[in-house]
Every structure is written in C-alpha cells, then in structure tokens.
Coordinates of C-alpha atoms and ligand atoms in Angstrom, one line a residue:
X1 CA 28.4 -13.9 33.6
X2 CA 27.0 -10.4 32.7
X3 CA 23.5 -11.7 32.2
X4 CA 22.2 -11.3 35.8
X5 CA 23.3 -7.7 36.0
X6 CA 21.7 -6.8 32.6
X7 CA 18.3 -5.9 34.1
X8 CA 20.0 -3.6 36.5
X9 CA 22.0 -2.0 33.7
X10 CA 18.8 -1.7 31.7
X11 CA 17.2 0.3 34.5
X12 CA 20.2 2.6 34.6
X13 CA 20.1 3.4 30.9
X14 CA 16.4 3.2 30.4
X15 CA 14.8 6.3 28.8
X16 CA 12.4 6.6 31.7
X17 CA 15.3 6.9 34.2
X18 CA 16.9 9.4 31.8
X19 CA 13.7 11.4 32.1
X20 CA 13.0 11.6 28.4
X21 CA 9.6 10.0 28.7
X22 CA 6.6 10.7 30.8
X23 CA 6.2 8.7 34.0
X24 CA 4.6 5.3 33.7
X25 CA 1.8 6.1 36.1
X26 CA -0.3 8.0 33.6
X27 CA -3.4 6.0 33.0
X28 CA -6.3 6.1 30.6
X29 CA -9.7 6.4 32.3
X30 CA -11.0 3.1 33.7
X31 CA -13.9 2.9 31.3
X32 CA -11.8 3.8 28.3
X33 CA -12.8 1.7 25.2
X34 CA -9.9 0.0 23.4
X35 CA -10.4 -1.5 20.0
X36 CA -9.0 -2.7 16.7
X37 CA -10.4 -2.2 13.3
X38 CA -10.7 -3.6 9.8
X39 CA -13.0 -3.2 6.8
X40 CA -14.9 -5.6 4.6
X41 CA -13.2 -5.3 1.2
X42 CA -9.8 -5.2 2.8
X43 CA -10.0 -8.5 4.6
X44 CA -13.0 -10.6 3.6
X45 CA -12.2 -12.0 0.2
X46 CA -15.0 -14.2 -1.0
X47 CA -15.6 -11.6 -3.7
X48 CA -18.2 -13.7 -5.5
X49 CA -19.0 -16.2 -2.7
X50 CA -22.7 -17.2 -2.5
X51 CA -24.7 -14.5 -4.2
X52 CA -22.4 -11.5 -3.6
X53 CA -22.3 -9.1 -6.5
X54 CA -19.5 -6.8 -7.6
X55 CA -18.5 -3.8 -5.6
X56 CA -16.8 -0.7 -7.1
X57 CA -13.5 -2.1 -5.8
X58 CA -14.0 -5.5 -7.5
X59 CA -14.5 -3.7 -10.8
X60 CA -11.6 -1.3 -10.3
X61 CA -9.1 -4.0 -9.4
X62 CA -10.3 -6.4 -12.1
X63 CA -10.5 -3.9 -14.9
X64 CA -7.5 -1.7 -14.0
X65 CA -4.9 -3.8 -12.2
X66 CA -2.3 -1.4 -13.5
X67 CA -3.7 1.2 -11.1
X68 CA -2.8 -1.0 -8.0
X69 CA 0.9 -0.9 -6.8
X70 CA 1.3 -4.6 -7.0
X71 CA -1.5 -5.3 -9.6
X72 CA -3.3 -7.3 -6.9
X73 CA -6.9 -7.5 -5.9
X74 CA -8.7 -8.5 -2.8
X75 CA -10.6 -11.5 -4.3
X76 CA -9.3 -13.6 -1.4
X77 CA -7.2 -11.2 0.7
X78 CA -7.1 -12.5 4.3
X79 CA -10.1 -14.7 3.6
X80 CA -12.0 -13.5 6.6
X81 CA -15.2 -14.6 4.9
X82 CA -14.1 -18.1 6.0
X83 CA -11.6 -17.3 8.8
X84 CA -13.7 -14.9 11.0
X85 CA -13.5 -17.2 14.0
X86 CA -9.7 -16.8 14.1
X87 CA -10.2 -13.0 13.7
X88 CA -12.3 -12.9 16.8
X89 CA -9.7 -15.0 18.7
X90 CA -7.1 -12.4 17.7
X91 CA -9.3 -9.5 19.0
X92 CA -9.6 -11.4 22.2
X93 CA -5.8 -12.0 22.4
X94 CA -5.4 -8.3 22.1
X95 CA -7.7 -7.7 25.1
X96 CA -9.6 -5.2 22.9
X97 CA -13.0 -4.3 24.2
X98 CA -14.4 -3.6 20.7
X99 CA -13.8 -4.8 17.1
X100 CA -14.7 -2.2 14.4
X101 CA -15.6 -3.9 11.1
X102 CA -17.7 -2.9 8.2
X103 CA -20.6 -4.3 6.2
X104 CA -20.2 -5.1 2.5
X105 CA -23.3 -3.7 0.9
X106 CA -23.0 -5.9 -2.2
X107 CA -22.7 -9.0 0.0
X108 CA -25.9 -8.2 1.9
X109 CA -27.9 -6.5 -1.0
X110 CA -26.1 -7.7 -4.1
X111 CA -27.6 -5.3 -6.5
X112 CA -27.9 -2.4 -4.1
X113 CA -31.7 -2.6 -4.0
X114 CA -34.1 -4.2 -1.4
X115 CA -35.5 -6.7 -4.0
X116 CA -32.5 -9.0 -3.4
X117 CA -31.3 -9.6 0.1
X118 CA -28.6 -12.3 0.5
X119 CA -29.3 -14.8 3.3
X120 CA -25.7 -15.9 3.2
X121 CA -24.5 -12.3 3.5
X122 CA -26.9 -11.6 6.4
X123 CA -25.7 -14.7 8.1
X124 CA -22.0 -14.0 7.8
X125 CA -22.2 -10.8 9.8
X126 CA -24.7 -12.3 12.3
X127 CA -22.3 -15.1 13.1
X128 CA -19.4 -12.7 13.4
X129 CA -21.4 -10.5 15.8
X130 CA -22.5 -13.5 17.9
X131 CA -18.9 -14.8 18.1
X132 CA -17.7 -11.4 19.3
X133 CA -20.4 -11.2 22.0
X134 CA -19.5 -14.7 23.2
X135 CA -16.2 -13.2 24.3
X136 CA -17.7 -10.0 25.6
X137 CA -16.3 -7.9 22.7
X138 CA -18.5 -5.0 21.6
X139 CA -19.0 -4.9 17.8
X140 CA -18.5 -1.4 16.4
X141 CA -20.1 -1.5 13.0
X142 CA -19.4 0.8 10.1
X143 CA -22.4 0.6 7.7
X144 CA -20.4 2.0 4.7
X145 CA -16.6 1.6 4.3
X146 CA -16.0 2.3 0.6
X147 CA -17.9 -0.7 -0.8
X148 CA -20.6 0.5 -3.1
X149 CA -22.5 -2.1 -5.2
X150 CA -21.3 -1.6 -8.8
X151 CA -24.9 -1.4 -10.0
X152 CA -25.4 1.7 -8.0
X153 CA -22.2 3.3 -9.3
X154 CA -23.6 2.8 -12.8
X155 CA -26.4 5.1 -11.7
X156 CA -23.9 7.8 -10.6
X157 CA -23.1 6.4 -7.1
X158 CA -23.0 9.1 -4.4
X159 CA -23.5 11.9 -7.0
X160 CA -27.0 10.7 -7.6
X161 CA -29.5 11.9 -5.0
X162 CA -31.3 8.5 -5.4
X163 CA -28.4 7.2 -3.1
X164 CA -30.2 8.8 -0.1
X165 CA -33.3 6.4 0.0
X166 CA -31.1 3.5 -1.2
X167 CA -28.6 3.9 1.6
X168 CA -31.5 4.3 4.1
X169 CA -33.0 1.0 2.9
X170 CA -29.6 -0.7 3.3
X171 CA -29.2 0.8 6.8
X172 CA -32.8 -0.1 7.8
X173 CA -32.1 -3.7 6.9
X174 CA -28.9 -3.9 8.9
X175 CA -30.3 -2.1 11.9
X176 CA -33.2 -4.5 11.9
X177 CA -30.9 -7.5 11.5
X178 CA -28.1 -6.6 13.9
X179 CA -29.3 -3.7 16.1
X180 CA -30.3 -5.9 18.9
X181 CA -26.7 -6.9 19.3
X182 CA -24.7 -3.9 18.0
X183 CA -24.5 -0.9 20.3
X184 CA -22.0 1.3 18.4
X185 CA -22.7 2.3 14.8
X186 CA -21.0 4.6 12.4
X187 CA -22.9 5.4 9.2
X188 CA -20.0 6.2 6.8
X189 CA -16.3 5.9 7.0
X190 CA -14.2 8.9 5.8
X191 CA -16.6 11.0 3.7
X192 CA -13.7 13.1 2.4
X193 CA -12.2 10.0 0.9
X194 CA -15.5 8.7 -0.4
X195 CA -16.1 12.0 -2.2
X196 CA -12.8 13.7 -3.1
X197 CA -10.5 10.7 -3.5
X198 CA -13.1 8.7 -5.5
X199 CA -14.8 11.4 -7.6
X200 CA -12.3 14.3 -7.7
X201 CA -9.2 12.2 -8.2
X202 CA -8.1 9.0 -9.9
X203 CA -7.5 7.4 -6.5
X204 CA -10.1 5.4 -4.7
X205 CA -12.8 3.5 -6.7
X206 CA -14.5 4.5 -8.9
X207 CA -11.6 6.8 -9.7
X208 CA -13.6 9.4 -11.6
X209 CA -10.8 11.9 -11.9
X210 CA -13.3 14.7 -12.4
X211 CA -12.1 17.6 -10.1
X212 CA -14.1 20.4 -8.6
X213 CA -17.7 19.3 -9.2
X214 CA -18.8 15.8 -8.4
X215 CA -17.1 15.5 -5.1
X216 CA -19.3 18.3 -3.8
X217 CA -22.4 16.6 -5.1
X218 CA -21.3 13.4 -3.4
X219 CA -20.7 15.3 -0.1
X220 CA -24.2 16.9 -0.3
X221 CA -26.0 13.5 -0.8
X222 CA -23.8 11.8 1.7
X223 CA -24.6 14.2 4.4
X224 CA -28.3 13.9 3.7
X225 CA -28.1 10.1 3.6
X226 CA -26.2 10.0 6.9
X227 CA -28.8 12.3 8.5
X228 CA -31.7 10.3 7.3
X229 CA -30.2 7.1 8.7
X230 CA -29.5 8.7 12.1
X231 CA -33.1 10.1 12.3
X232 CA -34.4 6.6 11.3
X233 CA -32.3 5.0 14.0
X234 CA -33.4 7.6 16.6
X235 CA -37.1 7.4 15.7
X236 CA -37.4 3.6 15.3
X237 CA -34.5 1.7 16.8
X238 CA -32.5 3.5 19.4
X239 CA -34.9 3.4 22.3
X240 CA -35.6 -0.3 21.9
X241 CA -32.0 -1.3 21.0
X242 CA -30.1 1.1 23.2
X243 CA -27.2 1.8 21.0
X244 CA -25.3 4.9 19.7
X245 CA -24.6 6.2 16.3
X246 CA -22.0 8.5 14.8
X247 CA -19.8 9.0 11.7
X248 CA -16.0 8.7 11.2
X249 CA -14.4 11.7 9.6
X250 CA -10.7 11.8 8.7
X251 CA -7.9 14.2 8.3
X252 CA -4.2 14.7 8.6
X253 CA -3.2 17.6 10.9
X254 CA -2.3 20.7 8.9
X255 CA 0.7 22.2 10.8
X256 CA 1.5 25.8 9.7
X257 CA 4.8 25.6 7.8
X258 CA 6.0 28.7 9.6
X259 CA 4.2 29.0 13.0
X260 CA 5.1 32.7 13.1
X261 CA 3.3 33.4 9.8
X262 CA -0.3 34.6 10.1
X263 CA -0.9 33.4 6.5
X264 CA 0.3 29.9 7.3
X265 CA -1.8 29.7 10.4
X266 CA -4.8 30.8 8.3
X267 CA -4.0 28.1 5.7
X268 CA -4.0 25.6 8.5
X269 CA -7.4 26.7 9.8
X270 CA -8.8 26.7 6.2
X271 CA -7.5 23.2 5.6
X272 CA -9.3 22.0 8.8
X273 CA -12.5 23.6 7.6
X274 CA -12.2 22.0 4.1
X275 CA -11.1 18.5 5.3
X276 CA -13.1 18.2 8.6
X277 CA -15.5 21.1 8.5
X278 CA -17.0 20.1 5.1
X279 CA -18.8 17.3 7.0
X280 CA -18.2 18.2 10.6
X281 CA -19.7 21.7 10.4
X282 CA -23.1 20.6 9.1
X283 CA -23.4 17.9 11.8
X284 CA -21.5 19.2 14.9
X285 CA -21.5 23.0 14.8
X286 CA -24.0 25.2 16.6
X287 CA -25.6 26.6 13.4
X288 CA -25.0 23.7 11.0
X289 CA -24.4 24.1 7.2
X290 CA -21.1 24.1 5.4
X291 CA -18.3 26.2 6.9
X292 CA -18.5 29.9 5.9
X293 CA -15.1 29.8 4.4
X294 CA -16.0 27.0 2.1
X295 CA -19.3 28.6 1.0
X296 CA -17.6 31.9 0.3
X297 CA -14.5 30.7 -1.5
X298 CA -16.2 28.2 -3.7
X299 CA -19.0 30.7 -4.6
X300 CA -16.4 33.4 -5.5
X301 CA -14.1 31.0 -7.4
X302 CA -17.1 29.5 -9.3
X303 CA -18.1 33.1 -10.4
X304 CA -14.5 33.9 -11.5
X305 CA -14.5 30.6 -13.4
X306 CA -17.6 31.5 -15.3
X307 CA -20.0 29.1 -13.6
X308 CA -22.5 31.9 -13.3
X309 CA -24.3 32.6 -10.1
X310 CA -24.6 28.9 -9.1
X311 CA -21.7 27.8 -6.8
X312 CA -20.1 24.4 -7.5
X313 CA -20.9 23.7 -3.8
X314 CA -24.6 23.0 -3.6
X315 CA -26.7 24.8 -1.1
X316 CA -28.8 23.3 1.7
X317 CA -32.3 24.6 2.4
X318 CA -32.9 25.8 5.9
X319 CA -34.9 22.7 6.6
X320 CA -32.0 20.5 5.4
X321 CA -29.6 22.4 7.6
X322 CA -31.8 21.7 10.7
X323 CA -32.3 18.1 9.7
X324 CA -28.5 17.4 9.4
X325 CA -27.4 19.4 12.5
X326 CA -26.9 17.2 15.6
X327 CA -27.1 13.9 13.8
X328 CA -24.3 12.1 15.8
X329 CA -24.0 10.8 19.3
X330 CA -20.2 10.9 19.1
X331 CA -17.5 12.3 16.8
X332 CA -15.4 9.5 15.2
X333 CA -12.1 10.6 13.9
X334 CA -9.5 8.7 11.8
X335 CA -6.0 10.2 11.9
X336 CA -2.6 9.0 10.8
X337 CA -0.2 11.8 9.9
X338 CA 0.4 15.5 9.5
X339 CA 1.3 18.0 6.7
X340 CA 3.1 21.3 6.7
X341 CA 0.8 23.9 5.1
X342 CA 1.1 27.3 3.5
X343 CA -1.2 29.3 1.4
X344 CA -1.8 28.8 -2.4
X345 CA -2.1 32.4 -3.6
X346 CA -4.1 33.6 -6.6
X347 CA -1.1 32.7 -8.8
X348 CA -1.7 29.0 -7.9
X349 CA 1.8 28.2 -6.8
X350 CA 0.5 24.7 -5.9
X351 CA -0.2 24.1 -9.6
X352 CA -3.7 22.6 -8.9
X353 CA -6.2 21.9 -11.6
X354 CA -8.8 24.7 -11.9
X355 CA -11.4 24.0 -10.6
X356 CA -10.6 21.4 -8.0
X357 CA -11.0 20.8 -4.3
X358 CA -7.4 21.7 -3.7
X359 CA -7.6 24.9 -5.6
X360 CA -10.8 25.8 -3.8
X361 CA -9.1 25.1 -0.4
X362 CA -6.1 27.2 -1.4
X363 CA -3.5 25.3 0.7
X364 CA -0.2 23.9 -0.4
X365 CA 0.9 20.8 1.6
X366 CA 4.3 19.2 2.2
X367 CA 5.8 17.0 4.8
X368 CA 8.7 17.5 7.2
X369 CA 11.1 15.0 5.9
X370 CA 13.8 15.9 8.3
X371 CA 12.1 15.6 11.7
X372 CA 9.2 13.4 11.1
X373 CA 10.2 9.7 10.7
X374 CA 8.8 7.9 7.6
X375 CA 6.8 4.7 7.4
X376 CA 5.8 2.1 4.8
X377 CA 3.5 4.7 3.0
X378 CA 4.8 7.8 1.3
X379 CA 2.0 9.9 2.7
X380 CA 2.5 8.8 6.3
X381 CA 5.1 10.4 8.5
X382 CA 5.2 10.3 12.3
X383 CA 4.2 13.5 14.1
X384 CA 2.4 12.6 17.4
X385 CA 1.8 16.3 18.2
X386 CA -0.5 16.4 15.2
X387 CA -2.8 14.0 17.0
X388 CA -2.9 16.3 20.0
X389 CA -3.5 19.4 18.0
X390 CA -6.3 17.7 16.0
X391 CA -8.1 16.5 19.1
X392 CA -7.8 20.0 20.7
X393 CA -9.2 21.6 17.5
X394 CA -12.3 19.3 17.4
X395 CA -12.8 19.9 21.1
X396 CA -12.7 23.7 20.7
X397 CA -14.5 23.9 17.4
X398 CA -17.5 21.8 18.2
X399 CA -18.0 22.5 21.9
X400 CA -16.4 19.5 23.4
X401 CA -18.2 16.5 21.7
X402 CA -17.5 13.0 22.9
X403 CA -14.7 11.8 20.6
X404 CA -13.8 8.2 19.6
X405 CA -10.6 7.8 17.7
X406 CA -11.9 5.3 15.1
X407 CA -8.6 4.8 13.3
X408 CA -5.0 5.5 14.0
X409 CA -2.0 3.4 13.0
X410 CA 1.1 3.1 10.9
X411 CA 2.4 1.0 8.0
X412 CA 5.6 -0.8 7.3
X413 CA 6.7 -3.1 4.5
X414 CA 6.5 -6.3 6.5
X415 CA 8.1 -8.4 9.2
X416 CA 7.1 -9.4 12.7
X417 CA 9.7 -7.3 14.6
X418 CA 7.7 -4.1 14.1
X419 CA 9.3 -1.9 16.9
X420 CA 8.6 1.2 14.8
X421 CA 4.9 0.4 15.1
X422 CA 5.4 0.0 18.9
X423 CA 7.0 3.4 19.0
X424 CA 4.2 4.9 16.9
X425 CA 1.5 3.6 19.1
X426 CA 3.2 4.6 22.3
X427 CA 3.8 8.1 21.1
X428 CA 0.4 8.7 19.5
X429 CA -1.4 7.2 22.5
X430 CA 0.6 9.5 24.7
X431 CA -0.7 12.4 22.6
X432 CA -4.2 11.1 23.1
X433 CA -3.6 11.0 26.9
X434 CA -2.2 14.6 26.8
X435 CA -5.5 15.7 25.2
X436 CA -7.6 13.8 27.7
X437 CA -5.6 15.4 30.5
X438 CA -6.2 18.8 28.9
X439 CA -10.0 18.3 29.1
X440 CA -10.9 16.6 25.7
X441 CA -13.7 14.2 26.0
X442 CA -12.2 11.0 24.4
X443 CA -14.0 7.8 25.2
X444 CA -12.3 5.3 23.0
X445 CA -9.4 4.5 20.7
X446 CA -9.6 1.9 17.9
X447 CA -6.2 1.1 16.4
X448 CA -5.8 0.4 12.7
X449 CA -5.5 -2.5 12.0
X450 CA -6.2 -6.0 13.4
X451 CA -4.2 -7.6 10.6
X452 CA -2.4 -6.9 7.4
X453 CA -4.9 -6.4 4.7
X454 CA -5.5 -5.1 1.2
X455 CA -4.4 -1.5 1.4
X456 CA -6.5 -0.1 -1.5
X457 CA -4.3 1.3 -4.3
X458 CA -1.2 0.1 -2.4
X459 CA -2.4 -3.5 -2.7
X460 CA -0.6 -5.8 -0.3
X461 CA 2.6 -3.7 -0.4
X462 CA 1.9 -1.7 2.8
X463 CA 1.2 -3.5 6.1
X464 CA -0.8 -1.9 8.9
X465 CA -1.6 -5.0 11.0
X466 CA -0.9 -6.2 14.5
X467 CA -1.1 -9.7 13.0
X468 CA 1.0 -10.7 10.0
X469 CA -1.1 -12.6 7.4
X470 CA 0.7 -15.1 5.1
X471 CA -1.1 -14.2 1.9
X472 CA 0.7 -17.1 0.1
X473 CA -0.7 -19.8 2.3
X474 CA -4.1 -21.3 1.6
X475 CA -4.9 -21.0 5.4
X476 CA -3.9 -17.3 5.3
X477 CA -2.1 -18.0 8.6
X478 CA -2.1 -15.1 11.1
X479 CA 0.8 -14.5 13.4
X480 CA 1.1 -11.8 16.0
X481 CA 3.8 -9.2 15.6
X482 CA 5.7 -7.7 18.5
X483 CA 3.2 -4.7 18.4
X484 CA 0.3 -7.1 19.1
X485 CA 1.9 -8.1 22.4
X486 CA 2.5 -4.4 23.3
X487 CA -1.0 -3.3 22.3
X488 CA -2.5 -6.2 24.2
X489 CA -0.6 -5.0 27.3
X490 CA -1.9 -1.4 26.8
X491 CA -5.5 -2.6 26.5
X492 CA -5.1 -4.7 29.5
X493 CA -3.5 -2.2 31.8
X494 CA -4.8 1.1 30.6
X495 CA -1.3 2.4 30.6
X496 CA 1.6 2.8 28.2
X497 CA 4.7 1.0 29.4
X498 CA 7.7 2.5 27.5
X499 CA 10.0 -0.3 28.7
X500 CA 7.9 -3.1 27.4
X501 CA 9.6 -4.2 24.2
X502 CA 9.2 -8.0 24.0
X503 CA 11.4 -10.2 21.8
X504 CA 10.1 -12.6 19.2
X505 CA 8.8 -15.8 20.8
X506 CA 9.8 -19.2 19.6
X507 CA 6.6 -19.9 17.6
X508 CA 6.9 -16.5 15.8
X509 CA 10.5 -17.3 14.9
X510 CA 9.5 -20.5 13.3
X511 CA 7.0 -18.6 11.2
X512 CA 9.6 -16.2 10.1
X513 CA 12.0 -19.0 9.3
X514 CA 9.4 -20.9 7.2
X515 CA 8.3 -17.8 5.3
X516 CA 11.4 -15.7 4.9
X517 CA 14.7 -17.6 5.5
X518 CA 16.6 -14.5 4.5
X519 CA 14.8 -12.3 7.0
X520 CA 15.6 -14.8 9.7
X521 CA 19.3 -14.7 8.8
X522 CA 19.2 -10.9 9.0
X523 CA 17.3 -10.9 12.3
X524 CA 19.8 -13.4 13.7
X525 CA 22.8 -11.4 12.7
X526 CA 21.2 -8.2 14.1
X527 CA 20.4 -10.1 17.3
X528 CA 24.1 -11.1 17.5
X529 CA 25.2 -7.5 16.9
X530 CA 22.8 -6.4 19.6
X531 CA 24.2 -9.0 22.0
X532 CA 27.7 -7.8 21.3
X533 CA 26.9 -4.1 21.8
X534 CA 25.0 -4.9 25.0
X535 CA 28.0 -6.8 26.4
X536 CA 30.3 -3.9 25.4
X537 CA 27.9 -1.4 27.1
X538 CA 27.7 -3.7 30.1
X539 CA 31.5 -3.8 30.4
X540 CA 31.7 -0.1 30.0
X541 CA 29.1 0.5 32.7
X542 CA 30.9 -1.9 35.0
X543 CA 34.1 0.1 34.6
X544 CA 32.2 3.3 35.3
X545 CA 30.4 2.0 38.3
X546 CA 33.5 0.7 40.0
Ligands
GAL601 C1 -8.1 4.9 6.0 C2 -9.1 3.8 5.7 C3 -8.7 2.4 6.0 C4 -7.2 2.1 5.9 C5 -6.3 3.3 6.4 C6 -4.9 3.1 6.2 O1 -8.2 6.0 5.2 O2 -10.3 4.1 6.3 O3 -9.5 1.6 5.3 O4 -6.8 1.8 4.6 O5 -6.8 4.5 5.9 O6 -4.4 3.7 5.0

C-alpha cells in the first residue's frame, strides 16, 4: 500500500530538497571529454605470451612475493591480453568518449632495444585501437606506465642516461605504428612514483630503497627523455597525424594542518613544489628548470651532509632548460586524496632518513581521520576540496594550462554495491565542476578505473574498478558495479544526478549469489532492514502530513 507514495516521500526527504547539495542543473561543458583508464601490467596478464620478455614488475612479484599484500602477481590478472574485446564493450557501456590505457614496453620491444620488435605485441595494441575506433572511442595512450623491460633495469633503468635514446626509440616505434589512429598521447605516467617510489623507497618496482640520490637522477633523465619524445612528435608526426601530447603528473593535495599557521601554509606550498613542481616547473613554468625551493634546499642540505659543492639534485644546462620548457600540449594530473601537512624542522621531527626526498622536502604529512572518510586503501581518504584546491593551484602556478584529469578514483575491498564509490565520484566531480566554474581550463576527466585490477603492492586486495572482475574464473568474468551505471549516466548527460542511486539488477544479483553466497545473504538482510526502515519512515511522514 505505501509503495505508490514512496517516490513522493523520497522527494520530500531527498538531500536536494533539503538544500544540502548543489542544484542538478549544473552541467559540464558540452565538449567535455569523459573517460576511464587502466594500465598494461595491471590488467593484461599474458606475462610471457608470445615473445614478451620480463618487466621489472614480473621480476619483483616473482622473486619477492612477500612484498605484495596477498603474495599475488599479475601473470594473468584480468587477462585483457585475450579479453580486450569485452573491455572495449565495457568502455562503450559506460558511454565514455575515451579509454586511457598504456603500452607494455617489454611486450612490444621485449629486450628494450630496437633489435627485437614483437609482431604479436604490436598487433595486440593495434587491434585494441581499431576496436575502440569502431565504437567512436578515442584512445588515450600512455607510452610508459611503470613497465620497464627488466633488461634495461639491469643497466640502471631510469638512473642511466642511456634511457633517453632508448625511450625515444620505443616512442618512435609506437608513434609510427599507432599515431595515425591515436590523437591523445601521454609520455609518462606519474614521474614522482617512477622515481621516488621505485628508487628512493622499497615500494614500486624495482624497489631500490636508496633514498636521497637515485630518484633525482631518475627525474633528470626522465624529464629529458620526455622532452626528446615530445620534440620528435612535434617535428615528425604531429602535423601529419594531428594528435596532442602531454604527461601525467600526480599528487595528493597538501592541506595546511593549521590553516592559520604561516609555517603550515609554507609547508603546503613546498610540498606542491616538490611533488608537482619537480616535473611541472621544468615543463610548464615560464622560465623552466626545477623549482627554486628544490634547488636551494637540496643544494644547502647536500653541503651540510658533506656531499661537497655538488648538489644531489643534478643541474640542467641552459640549453636543456629551454629544450624541456613547453613540452606538453596539456597538463595531465592524477589525484586521489589529500594530506594534512606541517613543517619538518631542522630537528627532523618527521624522523626521515638523511638524506632522502622527504627530508629534503621538509614536510610532515598525516591525514584527517576524523572528518575524511576512509577507503579500501590506507593512504586514501576522501576530501573533495583537495581536488578543487589542486586544480586552482595548477591554474595559478602555470598560467592556466589546459588540464586533463587523467586519473581519479577510490578503492574498496570488493562488492558490487559500491555506493561509497558513487558518493566519491559525485563529490570529486562536483569539485572539478567548481574549478571549471571558477575559470580553470579543464577539458577532460578520466576515472580510475575501468575494472578491478592488480593494484601494485596491494595485489588484488584493493579494488578501484567500475567493473568487478572474477579473478577465480577462467573467463575473468566482468560484472558492472552500481558505480558503473552512475558513471555511465554522468558521461551521457554531462551532469551529476545526486538522486540517481540504482539498485542491483537481477543479473548482477545472480553473479553475487554465485560468487559470494554469504555476501548475498548479508545484502538481502540489509535490503530487508532498509525496507523496514523505509516503511517506518513512510508511516511517520504520513502521520506528520495529515
Ligand atoms: C596511480 C597509478 C595507477 C593506480 C592508481 C590507484 O598512482 O597510476 O596505476 O594504481 O594509482 O592506486
């Protein structure tokens, strides 16, 4: 009996009516580019298929499974090496205009050198690109997303300047092979992770755990390699192929722990210069080169630490500064969360190794565990204002570049009823919209991630996908989560509809039942509880309305 009046009651109690959310009429620009992303090692599997050789991640996961949360590896992962047609269907189901994926260097050039190019590897991405184009989906291709051929690592990887011509050779090949069909390129995903997390810490492969020195060598070579590729693209390909090229930097937003403290605000600015400016300043600023604060701090600390007159941060020549400056057609930014920051004084209250990137930066980070909701990852808490602050900072600092958000998303520990992910996207996208309305030039947003995948050191324990992947089934069955339906609606309508919270559909329920009978029981009992509380609320409102 109460059923027909439920929609009316819903309207009465909906948050929009209560005025706690912004009106539904706010729209993203008509030509706004919506997308979803993934990366080769995280989804492809086929780790030794055809003539593919090992990457640094194959070696790390095979030789040190104890370093991975669930001791797993991505040998098969979501098996996209064989299931790419289904992946493209999913992108289409999401109404996304672009699919951002990356190229596995050891799949295309197994040993890292030109002498061995894999026909199977070339064909794999060519097929994927054609399939995307068949559905009018623009491929956004990341040339390097953490997958270095192991052979090159044995030569020192990104710390060896030889990487510059080698990366250029790899890039030349893929621009030649795919550039006729790919119109959005990024050279490198997350240089800060490539350098600091992989060489400074025992985190991303190759897990050097050598703080304070090799990360800066890596950054130096990486910036030159990036610039060489962009110049090559502009000189030989861009006119003919008509695409655009950029880079994807990443950072959490450093929120001053005490906004009234000048010292905390300075720590926040310093953190931005170390995380984003390290790579952003040489490419996007007016004068190029590393940020002044990095040059000065690392030089002074190096001297204090008896390194002599040579700073641990290498120096660019004037010619190199000019060659790197301006080498991006857009600013790609990956962003997930925020930190509270304060200063690490000379007494090193942060307790950082000396020397180290963190000690050089001089910032102590924590998170707001009270007001910022958690997620499936310890490092990721929800603070949408951080997205807004970050976009405004890039806009101010680099004279209003065109920005594409190349990654943003949230993890959980599994399940198809991912309403927390729906909330996250609604809130973060609302922050993006705020920034657009305040004049920031944002042309696209690529959500992370198309499907659950191998989350690096977290293995399969953390899920970021719109699609659930059954990693126990040989077919690696993909099933849309609730968030997939919501994101599809956003891409289709260019708006955020705060009221749109669909329920699990029959086919999804069957998947849950088959895979996790216990989860289904739980969701049934919570559905029953929900029904009871709705009928109680309905009754209460009826009494009030009389
Ligand atoms: C980024 C990375 C992605 C993905 C994401 C979620 O740093 O580029 O590959 O893992 O984080 O943690």
